[in-house]
Structure formats: structure tokens, C-alpha cells
Short mmCIF file of C-alpha atoms and ligand atoms in Angstrom, two decimals:
data_model
loop_
_atom_site.label_atom_id
_atom_site.label_comp_id
_atom_site.label_asym_id
_atom_site.label_seq_id
_atom_site.Cartn_x
_atom_site.Cartn_y
_atom_site.Cartn_z
CA MET A 1235 -9.33 -28.66 17.75
CA THR A 1236 -11.48 -26.12 19.47
CA ALA A 1237 -13.91 -23.78 17.66
CA GLN A 1238 -11.45 -20.99 18.27
CA THR A 1239 -8.50 -22.49 16.49
CA GLN A 1240 -10.67 -23.42 13.47
CA THR A 1241 -11.19 -19.68 12.74
CA LEU A 1242 -7.41 -19.00 12.35
CA ARG A 1243 -6.11 -18.56 8.85
CA THR A 1244 -3.23 -20.52 7.50
CA VAL A 1245 -0.49 -19.15 5.21
CA ALA A 1246 -1.03 -19.85 1.44
CA GLY A 1247 2.30 -18.60 0.31
CA ILE A 1248 5.27 -16.40 0.89
CA VAL A 1249 6.52 -14.12 -1.91
CA ASN A 1250 9.93 -12.45 -2.13
CA SER A 1251 10.19 -8.89 -3.41
CA VAL A 1252 11.95 -8.07 -6.60
CA GLU A 1253 14.17 -4.99 -6.82
CA THR A 1254 13.21 -2.78 -9.71
CA LEU A 1255 13.80 0.89 -10.82
CA GLU A 1256 10.90 3.26 -10.88
CA GLY A 1257 10.28 6.83 -11.90
CA ALA A 1258 13.48 8.85 -12.71
CA GLY A 1259 15.53 5.81 -11.52
CA PHE A 1260 14.96 5.11 -7.79
CA LEU A 1261 15.09 1.62 -6.43
CA VAL A 1262 12.01 -0.07 -5.04
CA ARG A 1263 11.32 -3.49 -3.63
CA ARG A 1264 8.17 -4.94 -5.22
CA PRO A 1265 6.50 -8.19 -4.06
CA PHE A 1266 3.88 -7.77 -6.78
CA PRO A 1267 3.05 -7.48 -9.67
CA LYS A 1268 5.72 -9.69 -11.29
CA SER A 1269 5.52 -12.14 -14.11
CA SER A 1270 4.48 -15.08 -11.97
CA PHE A 1271 2.11 -13.04 -9.75
CA SER A 1272 0.26 -10.22 -11.51
CA GLU A 1273 -2.20 -9.02 -8.85
CA PHE A 1274 -3.92 -9.86 -5.55
CA ASP A 1275 -7.50 -8.74 -6.00
CA PRO A 1276 -8.32 -5.91 -5.22
CA PHE A 1277 -4.64 -4.89 -4.94
CA LEU A 1278 -2.44 -4.27 -8.06
CA LEU A 1279 0.94 -3.33 -6.81
CA LEU A 1280 3.00 -2.72 -3.69
CA ASP A 1281 6.32 -0.83 -3.73
CA GLU A 1282 8.63 -0.24 -0.85
CA LEU A 1283 10.83 2.72 -1.44
CA GLY A 1284 14.02 2.34 0.63
CA PRO A 1285 14.83 2.37 3.42
CA VAL A 1286 17.88 4.07 2.10
CA GLN A 1287 20.24 6.69 3.38
CA LEU A 1288 20.59 9.30 0.53
CA LYS A 1289 23.47 11.64 0.01
CA PRO A 1290 22.82 15.34 -0.72
CA GLY A 1291 21.40 15.63 -4.27
CA GLN A 1292 20.80 11.96 -4.66
CA ALA A 1293 17.02 11.80 -4.15
CA LYS A 1294 14.94 11.00 -7.24
CA GLY A 1295 11.20 11.02 -7.82
CA ALA A 1296 8.46 10.27 -10.35
CA PRO A 1297 7.89 13.27 -12.63
CA ASP A 1298 4.58 14.02 -14.32
CA HIS A 1299 2.59 10.85 -15.09
CA PRO A 1300 -1.06 9.84 -15.38
CA HIS A 1301 -3.29 7.33 -13.52
CA ARG A 1302 -6.84 6.13 -14.30
CA GLY A 1303 -9.08 3.50 -12.92
CA PHE A 1304 -7.54 2.76 -9.41
CA GLU A 1305 -6.18 4.38 -6.27
CA THR A 1306 -2.61 5.06 -5.14
CA VAL A 1307 -1.91 4.98 -1.41
CA THR A 1308 1.32 6.63 -0.38
CA TYR A 1309 2.60 6.11 3.19
CA ILE A 1310 5.85 7.93 4.20
CA LEU A 1311 7.89 6.51 7.05
CA ASP A 1312 11.10 8.63 6.58
CA GLY A 1313 11.83 11.58 4.28
CA ARG A 1314 9.60 14.13 2.65
CA LEU A 1315 7.76 13.90 -0.68
CA GLU A 1316 6.15 16.71 -2.63
CA HIS A 1317 3.25 16.12 -5.01
CA LYS A 1318 1.39 18.22 -7.54
CA ASP A 1319 -1.46 17.28 -9.93
CA SER A 1320 -3.43 18.44 -12.89
CA VAL A 1321 -6.53 19.16 -10.70
CA GLY A 1322 -4.54 21.88 -8.89
CA ASN A 1323 -3.71 19.98 -5.75
CA ALA A 1324 -0.24 20.30 -4.22
CA GLY A 1325 1.15 19.14 -0.92
CA LEU A 1326 3.96 17.80 1.13
CA LEU A 1327 4.07 14.42 2.85
CA ASN A 1328 6.03 14.17 6.09
CA PRO A 1329 6.93 11.01 7.99
CA GLY A 1330 3.79 9.09 9.08
CA ASP A 1331 1.51 10.93 6.60
CA VAL A 1332 -0.81 9.04 4.21
CA GLN A 1333 -2.09 10.24 0.87
CA TRP A 1334 -4.97 8.11 -0.43
CA MET A 1335 -5.50 9.25 -4.06
CA THR A 1336 -8.48 8.00 -5.95
CA ALA A 1337 -7.42 8.67 -9.60
CA GLY A 1338 -10.84 7.71 -10.92
CA ALA A 1339 -11.31 9.18 -14.37
CA GLY A 1340 -7.76 10.43 -14.38
CA VAL A 1341 -5.13 12.74 -13.06
CA VAL A 1342 -1.65 13.70 -14.06
CA HIS A 1343 0.58 14.07 -11.05
CA SER A 1344 4.25 14.21 -9.94
CA GLU A 1345 5.67 12.61 -6.83
CA MET A 1346 9.07 14.18 -6.01
CA PRO A 1347 11.35 14.38 -3.00
CA GLU A 1348 10.96 17.73 -1.34
CA ALA A 1349 13.59 20.30 -2.51
CA GLU A 1350 15.16 20.85 0.96
CA PHE A 1351 15.25 17.07 1.54
CA THR A 1352 16.91 16.54 -1.85
CA ARG A 1353 19.47 19.24 -0.94
CA THR A 1354 20.40 17.75 2.50
CA GLY A 1355 19.86 14.07 1.85
CA GLY A 1356 18.76 11.77 4.66
CA ARG A 1357 16.86 8.52 5.28
CA LEU A 1358 14.03 7.80 2.80
CA HIS A 1359 11.48 5.11 3.44
CA GLY A 1360 7.96 4.87 2.01
CA LEU A 1361 5.28 2.59 0.55
CA GLN A 1362 2.91 2.86 -2.31
CA LEU A 1363 -0.02 0.48 -2.65
CA TRP A 1364 -2.24 0.39 -5.69
CA VAL A 1365 -5.91 -0.37 -4.86
CA ASN A 1366 -8.14 -1.31 -7.82
CA LEU A 1367 -11.49 0.45 -8.22
CA PRO A 1368 -14.70 -1.43 -8.98
CA ARG A 1369 -16.15 -0.90 -12.53
CA ARG A 1370 -18.74 1.52 -11.11
CA ASP A 1371 -16.05 3.87 -9.63
CA LYS A 1372 -13.43 3.72 -12.39
CA MET A 1373 -14.58 7.03 -13.95
CA MET A 1374 -15.48 8.89 -10.75
CA PRO A 1375 -13.99 12.38 -10.24
CA PRO A 1376 -10.52 12.23 -8.72
CA ARG A 1377 -10.46 12.40 -4.95
CA TYR A 1378 -7.68 13.04 -2.41
CA GLN A 1379 -7.52 12.11 1.24
CA GLU A 1380 -4.42 13.63 2.81
CA ILE A 1381 -4.17 12.51 6.39
CA SER A 1382 -1.25 13.77 8.50
CA ALA A 1383 0.54 11.42 10.93
CA ALA A 1384 -1.26 13.11 13.83
CA GLN A 1385 -4.65 12.32 12.38
CA ILE A 1386 -3.95 8.60 11.84
CA PRO A 1387 -5.54 6.66 14.76
CA VAL A 1388 -3.01 4.82 16.88
CA ALA A 1389 -3.90 2.06 19.37
CA GLN A 1390 -1.76 0.23 21.83
CA THR A 1391 -2.26 -2.73 24.15
CA ASP A 1392 -2.19 -2.03 27.89
CA ASP A 1393 1.34 -3.53 28.23
CA GLY A 1394 2.59 -1.43 25.24
CA ALA A 1395 3.82 -4.61 23.45
CA VAL A 1396 1.56 -4.06 20.40
CA THR A 1397 1.14 -0.74 18.56
CA VAL A 1398 -1.02 -0.32 15.49
CA ARG A 1399 -1.56 2.63 13.19
CA VAL A 1400 -4.95 2.30 11.54
CA ILE A 1401 -4.79 3.59 8.02
CA ALA A 1402 -7.98 1.76 6.80
CA GLY A 1403 -10.36 -0.52 8.70
CA GLU A 1404 -10.28 -1.08 12.47
CA ALA A 1405 -7.92 -2.62 15.01
CA LEU A 1406 -7.60 -2.72 18.86
CA GLY A 1407 -10.79 -0.53 19.05
CA ALA A 1408 -9.39 2.27 16.85
CA LYS A 1409 -11.20 3.12 13.60
CA ALA A 1410 -9.63 4.67 10.46
CA VAL A 1411 -10.51 8.17 9.39
CA ILE A 1412 -9.82 7.35 5.68
CA GLU A 1413 -12.80 6.31 3.60
CA THR A 1414 -12.43 3.47 1.06
CA ARG A 1415 -14.60 2.76 -2.00
CA THR A 1416 -14.71 -0.97 -1.17
CA PRO A 1417 -13.95 -2.55 2.19
CA ILE A 1418 -10.20 -2.41 2.79
CA ILE A 1419 -8.01 -3.05 5.89
CA TYR A 1420 -4.55 -1.32 6.01
CA LEU A 1421 -2.78 -1.58 9.36
CA HIS A 1422 0.79 -0.86 10.43
CA PHE A 1423 1.72 -3.03 13.38
CA THR A 1424 4.82 -2.92 15.63
CA LEU A 1425 5.23 -5.89 17.90
CA GLN A 1426 7.80 -6.03 20.72
CA PRO A 1427 9.62 -9.37 21.30
CA GLY A 1428 7.15 -11.96 22.63
CA ALA A 1429 4.06 -9.98 21.47
CA ALA A 1430 1.32 -11.45 19.30
CA ILE A 1431 -1.82 -10.29 17.52
CA ALA A 1432 -5.09 -12.03 16.50
CA GLN A 1433 -6.67 -9.58 14.08
CA PRO A 1434 -10.20 -10.19 12.85
CA VAL A 1435 -10.29 -10.24 8.93
CA PRO A 1436 -13.58 -11.45 7.45
CA GLN A 1437 -13.19 -14.70 5.57
CA ASN A 1438 -14.14 -13.27 2.11
CA TYR A 1439 -11.21 -10.77 2.20
CA ASN A 1440 -7.92 -11.44 0.46
CA ALA A 1441 -5.25 -10.74 3.09
CA PHE A 1442 -1.46 -10.40 3.17
CA ALA A 1443 1.26 -9.09 5.37
CA TYR A 1444 4.39 -7.20 4.22
CA VAL A 1445 7.34 -7.17 6.54
CA LEU A 1446 9.11 -3.86 6.92
CA GLU A 1447 11.59 -4.76 9.67
CA GLY A 1448 12.51 -7.86 11.65
CA ALA A 1449 10.90 -11.30 11.22
CA GLY A 1450 7.87 -13.04 12.66
CA LEU A 1451 5.65 -16.07 12.70
CA PHE A 1452 2.42 -16.07 10.58
CA GLY A 1453 -0.78 -17.96 10.68
CA SER A 1454 -2.00 -20.94 12.59
CA GLU A 1455 1.08 -22.93 11.62
CA GLN A 1456 3.51 -20.22 12.63
CA GLU A 1457 5.39 -19.87 9.30
CA ARG A 1458 8.41 -17.55 9.32
CA GLY A 1459 8.45 -14.40 7.20
CA GLU A 1460 10.94 -11.64 7.15
CA ASP A 1461 12.03 -8.21 5.89
CA GLY A 1462 10.92 -7.64 2.32
CA GLN A 1463 8.60 -10.69 2.16
CA MET A 1464 4.89 -10.71 1.47
CA ILE A 1465 3.02 -13.43 3.41
CA ILE A 1466 -0.35 -14.41 1.74
CA PHE A 1467 -3.04 -15.74 4.01
CA ALA A 1468 -5.46 -18.48 2.91
CA GLN A 1469 -9.15 -17.62 2.86
CA ASP A 1470 -9.75 -20.29 5.48
CA GLY A 1471 -10.60 -18.36 8.57
CA GLU A 1472 -11.72 -15.13 10.18
CA GLU A 1473 -8.62 -14.29 12.16
CA VAL A 1474 -5.04 -13.57 11.29
CA THR A 1475 -2.40 -14.33 13.90
CA ILE A 1476 1.13 -12.96 13.89
CA THR A 1477 3.84 -13.21 16.48
CA ASN A 1478 7.21 -11.68 17.23
CA PRO A 1479 9.17 -14.59 18.82
CA VAL A 1480 10.15 -14.08 22.46
CA GLU A 1481 13.80 -14.52 21.54
CA ALA A 1482 13.69 -11.75 18.92
CA GLN A 1483 16.32 -9.03 19.34
CA GLN A 1484 14.19 -6.21 17.90
CA PRO A 1485 10.71 -4.87 17.37
CA PHE A 1486 8.85 -6.49 14.42
CA ASP A 1487 7.24 -4.05 11.99
CA PHE A 1488 4.81 -5.01 9.23
CA LEU A 1489 1.77 -4.04 7.33
CA LEU A 1490 -1.41 -6.09 7.31
CA ILE A 1491 -3.48 -5.39 4.21
CA ALA A 1492 -6.79 -7.01 3.15
CA GLY A 1493 -9.78 -6.27 1.02
CA VAL A 1494 -12.87 -7.80 -0.60
CA PRO A 1495 -11.95 -9.12 -4.06
CA LEU A 1496 -13.71 -7.31 -6.90
CA ASN A 1497 -13.88 -10.41 -9.10
CA GLU A 1498 -13.98 -8.21 -12.29
CA PRO A 1499 -11.79 -8.50 -15.42
CA VAL A 1500 -8.52 -6.54 -15.02
CA VAL A 1501 -6.83 -5.05 -18.07
CA ARG A 1502 -3.77 -2.97 -17.13
CA TYR A 1503 -1.40 -0.99 -19.22
CA GLY A 1504 1.18 0.96 -17.20
CA PRO A 1505 -0.65 3.62 -15.22
CA PHE A 1506 -4.11 2.71 -16.45
CA VAL A 1507 -6.16 -0.15 -14.98
CA MET A 1508 -9.57 -0.80 -16.58
CA ASN A 1509 -11.91 -3.67 -17.31
CA THR A 1510 -11.60 -3.96 -21.09
CA GLU A 1511 -8.92 -3.40 -23.88
CA ALA A 1512 -11.22 -0.72 -25.38
CA GLU A 1513 -11.26 1.25 -22.11
CA ILE A 1514 -7.43 1.11 -22.08
CA ILE A 1515 -7.19 2.47 -25.66
CA GLN A 1516 -9.63 5.23 -24.58
CA ALA A 1517 -7.51 6.03 -21.54
CA ILE A 1518 -4.37 6.34 -23.77
CA GLN A 1519 -6.23 8.63 -26.18
CA ASP A 1520 -7.72 10.74 -23.36
CA TYR A 1521 -4.22 11.15 -21.86
CA GLN A 1522 -2.61 12.00 -25.23
CA ASN A 1523 -5.37 14.51 -26.03
CA GLY A 1524 -4.83 16.27 -22.66
CA ARG A 1525 -8.13 15.19 -21.23
CA MET A 1526 -6.48 14.21 -17.93
CA GLY A 1527 -5.07 17.72 -17.76
CA GLN A 1528 -1.49 18.80 -17.12
CA ILE A 1529 0.42 20.25 -14.18
CA HIS A 1530 0.73 23.99 -14.11
CA ALA A 1531 3.91 25.30 -12.63
CO1 CO B 191 1.74 8.14 -9.47
#
């Protein structure tokens, strides 16, 4: 082996998504958490909403609910979502937009399909990632970063075979505009048939890919992963390699997500993620006593 190949990560495991109902009853595909796999430090959850073709009036959302102690990252690919919160923020997410919400000490928010989109129906596809906050940031004031599709840096190889949208971190010379509390990489790659990437990911980062469309070959041993699967890389190298086979019939679309593990105790109860049981009890009391606020119409 050459020094070069020794830096490539292998695949530690491949996880299938589980279908589950969220919010007011919409279907998501969730690779984690599940009973056998609760978290992937510093990540707590990934939900893929759709892709689904909705009839008029069919779209459902997540009405008022609280969060404390972590961040929710919403990335819309198709459809339109409206959100409102107890701090007075309100906005609309269009295709390609990202909302990176640092719940910190707590917000109550709603995430609903936009009224006009609900009326007409249409294709809905989105992702929500939960990123844990380190102990020192769990009670920070809530913060929003709302980044429109046009503001997300996009890079492409000269031959156009690889496109990457840089939500967090850096790829192909493009640097994210979103700030993270701890080092995070969140990249959306599209590979044409025959294209490959070798993305630097520091060895101390936990790293996984999630396939949105198509299938590809992962890691130094070229293991196959497809639509709806989460591919977990071992912490055994500084580069992640992913290929769309030359014989593929379609572009290959996936997320590459990585972060430095917090290595702190995790106690989670629904929408609250803290370090101790006592902090969870406090969060429930604060929510019940209205200390996370409420949404004003
Ligand atoms: Co929420």
C-alpha cells in the first residue's frame, strides 16, 4: 500500500432507514435514532421527509413544539415550509434553503407546509438533522441562521461531473457561510455516472453519508449503499471516497455529514437533549411554566 491509500477511510456499517410518523402524521425515513442505534455523536437524529407527491390539502406539518439543548437543521429540496417561533421569528423555506436553528435554552416553534403549497399540493422533499450542543452552549440564547439557496456556496469540478452544495465546512475550494458551534461538515454532493470524490474529513470526526437518490460505492473497499441508507465511515483515515459507478443510469445524490464527537453524557427526552436527568426535569418544568415562550398568532 502507498501512503495515499492508507489515509482512506473504510466503511464501519450500513444502516437502513425506518419509516415513522412525525408531527401531525407525516411519514419520514429515519436512519437514526432507533432502538439499536440511538445517536452518532454529535448527531442525534436524521429525518428524510419524502420525496412524496402530495395531493391538494394533503400536506401536514409539526404544530407548536419546544426544543432545548441542541440544533435543528432543516434543508428543503422540494416544496415550501413555513415556520414561526416564540422569539418572534417567522419565515418561509423554499427549495434549496437551509434553516440552522440553535435552540439553546429553548424555543417553541411550528414547522408547517406553506398555505399555498398545501392548497395546490406538489412534490415535497426535505431533511432535518439534529446536532447536539456541547454542555457550554446548551443554555445559550436561541439563534437562527436562515440561508437562502442562492447564498449556499456551490462548487463544481471543471468537467461538471461533481457538484457540491456546501452547507457546513468546506469542499472543492468552497467554504460554508453558516457558522457552527463545534466543527461540522454538511455537504450535498451530486455525482454524474463515473464521477468520484475524495473529500478530506479529519480523522477525529465521526462521518456518515446518507443517500438521497441512486446508489454508489463507499470507502476504500467500495461498499455499495443506496437510496435511504446511511453509510457510516470508520475513524481510520483522513479522506472519504465515494464513487458513482460508470455503468450507473442516473446521477447519484447524497449528503456527507461529519463532526467532532462531544464525548459528553446525553440524556434525551423527546424534544429536549441535555447532559443530566435533572436538566431534563428542569426543561420539562420550564416548558410547562411557559419559560420557553409561546407562539403569538
Ligand atoms: Co422542531
